[in-house]
Amino acid sequence: MKYLIETWGCQMNDHDSEKLAGLLAKEGFEAAAGVGDADVVILNTCSIREKAVNKVYSELGRLREEKLRRPLLVGVTGCLAQQEKEGLFRRAPQIDFVMGTMAIQQLPRLVEEARAGRTRVIDTGEYPDNHLFPPETALRHSTAKALVTIIEGCNHACTYCVVPTTRGPERHRPWKDVVAEVRDLVEMGYREVELLGQNVNSYMGGCTFAQLLDRVAEVDGLEWIRFTTSHPMNFTRELARTLVTNPKVAPFLHLPVQSGSDAVLRRMRREYTIDQYLERLGYLEAGRDRLCLSTDFIVGFPGETEADFEATMALLERVRYDASFSFIYSPRPGTPALRLQDDLPAQEKSDRLARLQARQVELTLASNRRMVGRTVPARVESRGAVEGGHWLARTGEWKNVHLAAGEGRRLPFGELVNVRITDAGPHFLKAEIA
């Protein structure tokens, strides 16, 4: 039997897919080259925005046609499965099994039941210890960086967000387990890890998140630590100090703000004002200058006025983020924001998003150009030259690098090399081996 896992969404979903692959491999399944080669296709889904959900249903339509041609099991896992539950079968009867976010370790049982002919197999139950998944079971992708989940769920209650529903309340892995996993990953050859959580900096697995970073940094052979995603209300002075002083913590911070308007933030129930957000950025002090800072924006949230949007643009100018991820508000089932009046025309939302993104491109280009002439370490992320003749690499600041290595030269995948930045665009840097 061969399996194929298709993944949408965040890094947490990427790592969940590694866990799913490992569980199937333990049962004797082999990875398929594509849909046409698979006996089981699993869609590991995201539901944080409507666009992601639509992509899943489009893929389910294609799989329905595939099932008409030959025997094929189709399963849906992840956040959409946890959110829609039995409703998935009604909308897409070609689905054979549905598994929620907390039931990952039940996958072999669900597949076996579906193979035995049982219809509409489902488990979206709560398994409070799912965050204690045995890390050695995960079948790691061949990447330069390893993903490590340290916390599952979220205790915040943002009015637009489905995460508390789809991922449940926070569950924290013991810090000794996290350190042991990182140590094992280094022995496997990884030199960089990314610590994951829906609200990663609220970690309380026997120590603070800042203390966890310091303890992970003590692992011999580890070079860089990254983490995502942080909530401003859990961004402490202690964490800021660790971020700017520990040389193994990569100089990159993603701190979502969502809006520059206090009125919008109240409707979002984000629990902070813009002054409080800026205060937390101030914890970085002079260390801010050596960090790449990114954020998230939601444009067109219900009730957002032109003045509210201008406040967001003003914040963008004040902070001058090195990068940002911005989206039009997407209504999600079961969220409190659905009760808010959303009367802003779609075209106006699109226009505002375009204005914000255009200005961010300018700021990102300026940030990248400031690196021209510098020599910095970058991790090699491709196993050879890609189209265009360059290699792919990434700096500690999370900037993409198109690296000229020279005719016939081979670079060590996953290793750090010193590169000299020669040019910059808004989406990547150009560099040569220093």
Short mmCIF file of C-alpha atoms in Angstrom, two decimals:
data_model
loop_
_atom_site.label_atom_id
_atom_site.label_comp_id
_atom_site.label_asym_id
_atom_site.label_seq_id
_atom_site.Cartn_x
_atom_site.Cartn_y
_atom_site.Cartn_z
CA MET A 1 0.00 0.00 0.00
CA LYS A 2 1.20 3.47 -0.90
CA TYR A 3 0.17 6.80 0.60
CA LEU A 4 0.22 10.45 -0.44
CA ILE A 5 -0.21 13.34 1.99
CA GLU A 6 -1.13 16.77 0.66
CA THR A 7 -0.66 19.61 3.14
CA TRP A 8 -2.13 23.10 3.45
CA GLY A 9 -1.50 25.77 6.07
CA CYS A 10 1.11 26.53 8.67
CA GLN A 11 4.35 24.93 9.84
CA MET A 12 2.36 23.04 12.47
CA ASN A 13 0.47 21.31 9.68
CA ASP A 14 3.73 20.58 7.88
CA HIS A 15 5.04 18.85 10.98
CA ASP A 16 1.72 17.05 11.54
CA SER A 17 2.12 15.61 8.05
CA GLU A 18 5.55 14.31 9.04
CA LYS A 19 3.88 12.59 11.98
CA LEU A 20 1.16 11.10 9.76
CA ALA A 21 3.80 9.81 7.34
CA GLY A 22 5.72 8.22 10.19
CA LEU A 23 2.63 6.44 11.50
CA LEU A 24 1.87 5.00 8.07
CA ALA A 25 5.49 3.97 7.52
CA LYS A 26 5.38 2.00 10.79
CA GLU A 27 2.39 0.09 9.37
CA GLY A 28 4.37 -0.83 6.25
CA PHE A 29 3.03 1.82 3.90
CA GLU A 30 5.33 3.41 1.32
CA ALA A 31 5.28 6.96 0.00
CA ALA A 32 3.67 7.35 -3.42
CA ALA A 33 5.15 9.43 -6.22
CA GLY A 34 1.78 11.06 -6.92
CA VAL A 35 -1.98 10.69 -6.73
CA GLY A 36 -2.04 8.16 -9.57
CA ASP A 37 0.38 5.94 -7.65
CA ALA A 38 -1.38 6.14 -4.26
CA ASP A 39 -3.74 3.71 -2.54
CA VAL A 40 -4.49 6.23 0.23
CA VAL A 41 -4.58 10.03 -0.20
CA ILE A 42 -4.72 12.17 2.92
CA LEU A 43 -5.54 15.87 2.77
CA ASN A 44 -4.07 17.57 5.84
CA THR A 45 -6.09 20.75 5.88
CA CYS A 46 -6.18 24.34 7.08
CA SER A 47 -9.35 26.32 7.79
CA ILE A 48 -8.01 29.65 8.99
CA ARG A 49 -9.19 31.37 5.78
CA GLU A 50 -11.90 30.59 3.27
CA LYS A 51 -9.38 30.39 0.41
CA ALA A 52 -7.59 27.47 2.06
CA VAL A 53 -10.90 25.64 2.53
CA ASN A 54 -11.87 26.17 -1.10
CA LYS A 55 -8.58 24.64 -2.24
CA VAL A 56 -9.31 21.51 -0.22
CA TYR A 57 -12.76 21.07 -1.76
CA SER A 58 -11.31 21.62 -5.23
CA GLU A 59 -8.82 18.82 -4.58
CA LEU A 60 -11.60 16.61 -3.24
CA GLY A 61 -13.42 17.13 -6.55
CA ARG A 62 -10.38 15.88 -8.45
CA LEU A 63 -10.07 12.89 -6.13
CA ARG A 64 -13.73 12.03 -6.73
CA GLU A 65 -12.92 11.61 -10.42
CA GLU A 66 -9.89 9.48 -9.52
CA LYS A 67 -12.05 7.21 -7.33
CA LEU A 68 -14.41 6.60 -10.25
CA ARG A 69 -11.49 5.09 -12.17
CA ARG A 70 -10.00 2.82 -9.50
CA PRO A 71 -10.04 1.83 -5.80
CA LEU A 72 -8.75 4.69 -3.65
CA LEU A 73 -9.13 5.69 -0.01
CA VAL A 74 -9.49 9.41 0.69
CA GLY A 75 -9.00 10.87 4.15
CA VAL A 76 -9.28 14.43 5.48
CA THR A 77 -7.30 15.47 8.56
CA GLY A 78 -6.30 18.74 10.19
CA CYS A 79 -8.21 21.86 11.12
CA LEU A 80 -11.00 21.59 8.53
CA ALA A 81 -11.67 18.03 9.71
CA GLN A 82 -11.85 19.18 13.33
CA GLN A 83 -14.13 22.06 12.39
CA GLU A 84 -16.56 20.37 9.97
CA LYS A 85 -16.57 16.84 11.42
CA GLU A 86 -19.42 14.74 9.91
CA GLY A 87 -20.37 17.66 7.68
CA LEU A 88 -17.45 16.79 5.43
CA PHE A 89 -19.14 13.52 4.44
CA ARG A 90 -22.32 15.35 3.46
CA ARG A 91 -20.50 17.85 1.28
CA ALA A 92 -17.96 15.39 -0.15
CA PRO A 93 -19.29 11.79 0.07
CA GLN A 94 -16.15 10.51 -1.66
CA ILE A 95 -14.31 10.91 1.66
CA ASP A 96 -13.65 7.60 3.42
CA PHE A 97 -12.35 8.85 6.77
CA VAL A 98 -12.09 12.07 8.76
CA MET A 99 -9.60 12.63 11.57
CA GLY A 100 -9.34 15.67 13.83
CA THR A 101 -6.23 17.52 14.99
CA MET A 102 -6.05 15.79 18.37
CA ALA A 103 -6.54 12.25 17.05
CA ILE A 104 -3.35 11.95 15.01
CA GLN A 105 -2.22 8.74 16.67
CA GLN A 106 -5.53 7.10 15.68
CA LEU A 107 -4.61 7.25 11.98
CA PRO A 108 -3.59 3.57 11.57
CA ARG A 109 -6.89 2.44 13.12
CA LEU A 110 -8.97 4.75 10.91
CA VAL A 111 -7.17 3.64 7.74
CA GLU A 112 -7.62 -0.01 8.68
CA GLU A 113 -11.34 0.47 9.31
CA ALA A 114 -11.75 2.22 5.95
CA ARG A 115 -9.79 -0.54 4.19
CA ALA A 116 -12.08 -3.12 5.80
CA GLY A 117 -15.07 -1.50 4.10
CA ARG A 118 -16.51 0.61 6.89
CA THR A 119 -18.00 3.84 5.57
CA ARG A 120 -17.75 7.34 7.03
CA VAL A 121 -15.00 6.49 9.49
CA ILE A 122 -14.42 9.42 11.84
CA ASP A 123 -12.55 10.41 14.99
CA THR A 124 -12.53 14.07 15.99
CA GLY A 125 -12.36 13.36 19.68
CA GLU A 126 -10.21 15.15 22.22
CA TYR A 127 -6.99 13.39 23.17
CA PRO A 128 -5.41 15.70 25.76
CA ASP A 129 -2.02 14.01 25.44
CA ASN A 130 -1.72 14.38 21.66
CA HIS A 131 1.07 16.93 22.18
CA LEU A 132 3.15 14.08 23.62
CA PHE A 133 3.43 12.38 20.23
CA PRO A 134 6.65 10.28 20.16
CA PRO A 135 9.02 12.43 18.05
CA GLU A 136 11.03 9.46 16.80
CA THR A 137 7.94 8.29 14.87
CA ALA A 138 7.79 11.37 12.63
CA LEU A 139 9.12 10.82 9.11
CA ARG A 140 11.07 14.02 8.49
CA HIS A 141 11.01 15.82 5.17
CA SER A 142 14.40 16.29 3.55
CA THR A 143 14.78 19.92 4.58
CA ALA A 144 17.58 22.03 6.01
CA LYS A 145 15.53 22.84 9.11
CA ALA A 146 13.66 20.57 11.53
CA LEU A 147 10.25 21.45 13.00
CA VAL A 148 9.63 20.85 16.71
CA THR A 149 6.20 21.31 18.30
CA ILE A 150 6.45 22.60 21.87
CA ILE A 151 2.84 23.65 22.51
CA GLU A 152 -0.56 22.78 21.04
CA GLY A 153 -3.68 24.94 21.14
CA CYS A 154 -4.37 28.51 22.19
CA ASN A 155 -5.95 30.14 25.24
CA HIS A 156 -6.59 33.49 23.58
CA ALA A 157 -10.00 34.24 22.09
CA CYS A 158 -9.55 36.45 19.03
CA THR A 159 -12.99 36.95 17.53
CA TYR A 160 -11.94 36.05 13.97
CA CYS A 161 -9.93 32.92 14.75
CA VAL A 162 -10.90 29.24 14.60
CA VAL A 163 -7.74 27.95 16.30
CA PRO A 164 -9.22 27.58 19.82
CA THR A 165 -11.95 25.45 18.24
CA THR A 166 -9.78 23.41 15.89
CA ARG A 167 -6.73 22.99 18.11
CA GLY A 168 -8.21 23.24 21.60
CA PRO A 169 -6.71 24.82 24.74
CA GLU A 170 -2.99 25.02 25.32
CA ARG A 171 -1.06 21.83 26.13
CA HIS A 172 2.66 22.21 26.83
CA ARG A 173 5.38 19.61 26.26
CA PRO A 174 7.86 19.20 29.15
CA TRP A 175 11.02 21.16 28.43
CA LYS A 176 13.22 18.11 28.94
CA ASP A 177 11.33 16.31 26.15
CA VAL A 178 11.86 19.26 23.82
CA VAL A 179 15.58 19.43 24.54
CA ALA A 180 15.92 15.67 24.09
CA GLU A 181 14.18 15.86 20.69
CA VAL A 182 16.46 18.69 19.55
CA ARG A 183 19.50 16.73 20.67
CA ASP A 184 18.32 13.73 18.63
CA LEU A 185 17.72 15.96 15.60
CA VAL A 186 21.26 17.33 15.80
CA GLU A 187 22.57 13.76 15.89
CA MET A 188 20.54 13.14 12.71
CA GLY A 189 22.39 16.02 11.05
CA TYR A 190 20.07 18.98 11.51
CA ARG A 191 21.74 22.24 12.53
CA GLU A 192 18.62 24.40 12.74
CA VAL A 193 15.25 23.91 14.43
CA GLU A 194 12.02 25.88 14.50
CA LEU A 195 9.96 25.68 17.69
CA LEU A 196 6.25 25.65 16.92
CA GLY A 197 3.04 26.59 18.64
CA GLN A 198 -0.16 28.41 17.83
CA ASN A 199 1.02 30.78 20.54
CA VAL A 200 4.58 29.63 21.00
CA ASN A 201 5.73 32.24 23.51
CA SER A 202 3.04 31.35 26.04
CA TYR A 203 5.00 28.15 26.67
CA MET A 204 4.95 26.88 30.27
CA GLY A 205 6.34 23.35 30.13
CA GLY A 206 8.30 23.62 33.35
CA CYS A 207 10.08 26.85 32.46
CA THR A 208 9.41 30.07 30.58
CA PHE A 209 9.77 30.26 26.83
CA ALA A 210 12.92 32.38 27.16
CA GLN A 211 14.42 29.77 29.47
CA LEU A 212 13.48 27.04 26.98
CA LEU A 213 15.35 28.90 24.22
CA ASP A 214 18.44 29.11 26.41
CA ARG A 215 18.24 25.40 27.28
CA VAL A 216 17.78 24.36 23.67
CA ALA A 217 20.72 26.59 22.73
CA GLU A 218 22.96 24.51 25.00
CA VAL A 219 22.66 21.51 22.64
CA ASP A 220 26.08 20.99 21.08
CA GLY A 221 26.09 21.22 17.29
CA LEU A 222 22.91 23.29 17.03
CA GLU A 223 23.48 26.55 15.16
CA TRP A 224 20.16 28.39 14.87
CA ILE A 225 16.83 28.35 16.71
CA ARG A 226 13.70 29.91 15.24
CA PHE A 227 10.17 30.07 16.61
CA THR A 228 6.67 30.90 15.46
CA THR A 229 4.07 32.27 16.10
CA SER A 230 4.23 34.78 18.97
CA HIS A 231 1.43 36.73 20.63
CA PRO A 232 2.29 40.28 21.74
CA MET A 233 0.71 39.76 25.16
CA ASN A 234 3.21 36.97 25.88
CA PHE A 235 6.24 38.86 24.57
CA THR A 236 8.23 39.60 27.72
CA ARG A 237 11.37 41.56 28.54
CA GLU A 238 13.04 38.25 29.35
CA LEU A 239 12.21 36.89 25.89
CA ALA A 240 13.38 40.08 24.18
CA ARG A 241 16.69 39.89 26.06
CA THR A 242 17.22 36.27 25.03
CA LEU A 243 16.32 37.07 21.43
CA VAL A 244 18.96 39.78 21.12
CA THR A 245 21.73 38.26 23.27
CA ASN A 246 21.71 34.50 22.62
CA PRO A 247 23.79 33.94 19.46
CA LYS A 248 21.97 30.72 18.60
CA VAL A 249 18.55 32.40 18.44
CA ALA A 250 18.20 33.55 14.84
CA PRO A 251 17.80 37.33 14.43
CA PHE A 252 14.19 37.17 13.27
CA LEU A 253 10.94 37.97 15.07
CA HIS A 254 7.42 37.52 13.77
CA LEU A 255 5.04 39.44 16.04
CA PRO A 256 1.51 39.73 14.58
CA VAL A 257 -0.26 43.03 15.18
CA GLN A 258 -3.29 42.54 12.84
CA SER A 259 -4.37 46.21 12.85
CA GLY A 260 -3.02 49.64 13.70
CA SER A 261 -6.38 50.76 15.13
CA ASP A 262 -7.22 50.32 18.80
CA ALA A 263 -10.92 50.23 17.93
CA VAL A 264 -10.39 47.34 15.52
CA LEU A 265 -8.12 45.55 17.99
CA ARG A 266 -10.90 45.73 20.59
CA ARG A 267 -13.38 44.18 18.16
CA MET A 268 -10.79 41.53 17.36
CA ARG A 269 -10.30 40.96 21.11
CA ARG A 270 -6.54 41.08 20.70
CA GLU A 271 -6.03 42.12 24.37
CA TYR A 272 -3.59 44.97 23.69
CA THR A 273 -3.53 48.53 22.39
CA ILE A 274 -1.08 49.84 19.82
CA ASP A 275 0.81 51.64 22.60
CA GLN A 276 1.18 48.34 24.44
CA TYR A 277 2.32 46.60 21.27
CA LEU A 278 4.94 49.29 20.66
CA GLU A 279 6.02 49.05 24.29
CA ARG A 280 6.79 45.38 23.78
CA LEU A 281 8.79 46.12 20.66
CA GLY A 282 10.69 48.60 22.80
CA TYR A 283 11.87 45.70 24.98
CA LEU A 284 14.29 44.89 22.16
CA GLU A 285 16.06 48.24 22.69
CA ALA A 286 19.14 48.59 20.47
CA GLY A 287 18.86 44.93 19.51
CA ARG A 288 15.98 45.86 17.19
CA ASP A 289 18.50 47.09 14.63
CA ARG A 290 19.98 43.63 14.09
CA LEU A 291 16.64 41.82 13.80
CA CYS A 292 14.36 41.22 10.86
CA LEU A 293 10.87 42.05 12.14
CA SER A 294 7.72 40.78 10.43
CA THR A 295 4.04 40.89 11.29
CA ASP A 296 0.52 39.95 10.17
CA PHE A 297 -2.24 42.35 9.09
CA ILE A 298 -5.95 41.69 8.58
CA VAL A 299 -7.53 44.26 6.28
CA GLY A 300 -11.26 44.95 6.09
CA PHE A 301 -12.25 43.56 9.49
CA PRO A 302 -15.94 44.29 10.21
CA GLY A 303 -16.39 47.95 11.08
CA GLU A 304 -12.98 49.03 9.79
CA THR A 305 -13.26 52.67 8.70
CA GLU A 306 -10.90 54.58 6.44
CA ALA A 307 -9.47 56.17 9.59
CA ASP A 308 -8.86 52.71 11.07
CA PHE A 309 -7.03 51.64 7.93
CA GLU A 310 -4.97 54.83 7.89
CA ALA A 311 -3.95 53.99 11.46
CA THR A 312 -2.65 50.66 10.15
CA MET A 313 -0.69 52.44 7.43
CA ALA A 314 0.68 54.85 10.03
CA LEU A 315 1.85 51.92 12.15
CA LEU A 316 3.52 50.41 9.09
CA GLU A 317 5.42 53.67 8.58
CA ARG A 318 6.34 53.98 12.23
CA VAL A 319 7.65 50.44 12.73
CA ARG A 320 8.88 49.94 9.16
CA TYR A 321 8.51 46.17 9.22
CA ASP A 322 11.04 44.25 7.19
CA ALA A 323 8.22 42.00 5.97
CA SER A 324 4.54 41.40 6.59
CA PHE A 325 1.82 38.93 5.70
CA SER A 326 -1.48 40.62 4.97
CA PHE A 327 -4.91 39.29 4.10
CA ILE A 328 -8.49 40.43 3.69
CA TYR A 329 -10.67 39.39 6.63
CA SER A 330 -12.15 35.95 6.03
CA PRO A 331 -15.35 35.08 7.95
CA ARG A 332 -14.98 31.71 9.64
CA PRO A 333 -17.80 29.48 10.92
CA GLY A 334 -18.40 29.57 14.65
CA THR A 335 -16.33 32.69 15.35
CA PRO A 336 -17.74 35.66 17.32
CA ALA A 337 -16.77 38.06 14.51
CA LEU A 338 -19.67 36.70 12.47
CA ARG A 339 -21.98 38.70 14.72
CA LEU A 340 -20.29 41.96 13.70
CA GLN A 341 -21.68 43.99 10.82
CA ASP A 342 -19.44 43.51 7.77
CA ASP A 343 -20.68 46.10 5.29
CA LEU A 344 -17.41 47.25 3.70
CA PRO A 345 -17.56 46.62 -0.07
CA ALA A 346 -15.24 43.88 -1.31
CA GLN A 347 -13.58 46.25 -3.77
CA GLU A 348 -12.71 48.65 -0.97
CA LYS A 349 -11.15 45.81 0.99
CA SER A 350 -9.11 44.80 -2.03
CA ASP A 351 -7.99 48.38 -2.64
CA ARG A 352 -6.84 48.75 0.97
CA LEU A 353 -4.93 45.49 0.85
CA ALA A 354 -3.23 46.56 -2.38
CA ARG A 355 -2.15 49.87 -0.81
CA LEU A 356 -0.73 48.16 2.24
CA GLN A 357 1.09 45.50 0.26
CA ALA A 358 2.53 48.03 -2.20
CA ARG A 359 4.02 50.04 0.64
CA GLN A 360 5.35 46.89 2.30
CA VAL A 361 7.14 45.94 -0.91
CA GLU A 362 8.93 49.29 -0.78
CA LEU A 363 9.89 48.80 2.87
CA THR A 364 11.07 45.24 2.27
CA LEU A 365 13.18 46.37 -0.69
CA ALA A 366 14.78 49.05 1.45
CA SER A 367 15.46 46.50 4.19
CA ASN A 368 17.05 44.11 1.71
CA ARG A 369 19.17 46.83 0.11
CA ARG A 370 20.67 47.66 3.50
CA MET A 371 22.28 44.22 3.42
CA VAL A 372 24.10 44.80 0.12
CA GLY A 373 27.85 44.66 0.68
CA ARG A 374 27.58 42.69 3.91
CA THR A 375 29.04 39.23 4.42
CA VAL A 376 26.68 37.01 6.41
CA PRO A 377 26.15 33.31 7.10
CA ALA A 378 23.38 31.63 5.12
CA ARG A 379 22.08 28.08 5.20
CA VAL A 380 22.09 26.16 1.92
CA GLU A 381 18.50 25.03 1.20
CA SER A 382 18.81 23.41 -2.23
CA ARG A 383 20.71 20.30 -3.18
CA GLY A 384 21.90 21.81 -6.43
CA ALA A 385 21.54 24.78 -8.71
CA VAL A 386 17.93 25.60 -9.58
CA GLU A 387 16.54 27.23 -12.69
CA GLY A 388 18.65 30.31 -13.33
CA GLY A 389 21.84 28.59 -12.22
CA HIS A 390 21.81 29.78 -8.60
CA TRP A 391 21.53 27.87 -5.34
CA LEU A 392 18.90 28.64 -2.69
CA ALA A 393 19.97 29.72 0.77
CA ARG A 394 18.55 31.66 3.70
CA THR A 395 20.09 34.10 6.16
CA GLY A 396 19.49 34.17 9.89
CA GLU A 397 17.18 37.11 9.24
CA TRP A 398 14.97 34.74 7.18
CA LYS A 399 15.85 36.43 3.91
CA ASN A 400 15.89 34.34 0.75
CA VAL A 401 19.21 34.24 -1.06
CA HIS A 402 19.92 33.40 -4.70
CA LEU A 403 23.52 32.28 -4.39
CA ALA A 404 26.05 32.14 -7.21
CA ALA A 405 28.42 29.28 -6.42
CA GLY A 406 30.51 29.16 -9.55
CA GLU A 407 30.69 26.66 -12.39
CA GLY A 408 30.70 23.06 -11.19
CA ARG A 409 30.93 23.90 -7.49
CA ARG A 410 28.90 21.85 -5.02
CA LEU A 411 27.58 23.37 -1.80
CA PRO A 412 26.84 21.43 1.41
CA PHE A 413 23.07 21.06 1.81
CA GLY A 414 21.86 22.20 5.23
CA GLU A 415 25.17 23.79 6.19
CA LEU A 416 26.08 27.42 6.80
CA VAL A 417 28.27 29.19 4.27
CA ASN A 418 29.50 32.77 4.34
CA VAL A 419 28.01 34.79 1.50
CA ARG A 420 28.57 38.33 0.25
CA ILE A 421 25.36 40.15 -0.64
CA THR A 422 25.75 41.71 -4.08
CA ASP A 423 22.24 42.90 -4.94
CA ALA A 424 18.73 43.02 -3.54
CA GLY A 425 15.17 42.88 -4.77
CA PRO A 426 11.94 42.92 -2.76
CA HIS A 427 11.71 39.12 -2.59
CA PHE A 428 15.31 37.87 -2.44
CA LEU A 429 18.96 38.81 -2.12
CA LYS A 430 21.65 38.01 -4.65
CA ALA A 431 24.93 36.78 -3.24
CA GLU A 432 28.20 35.04 -3.97
CA ILE A 433 30.40 32.79 -1.85
CA ALA A 434 32.57 35.00 0.34
#
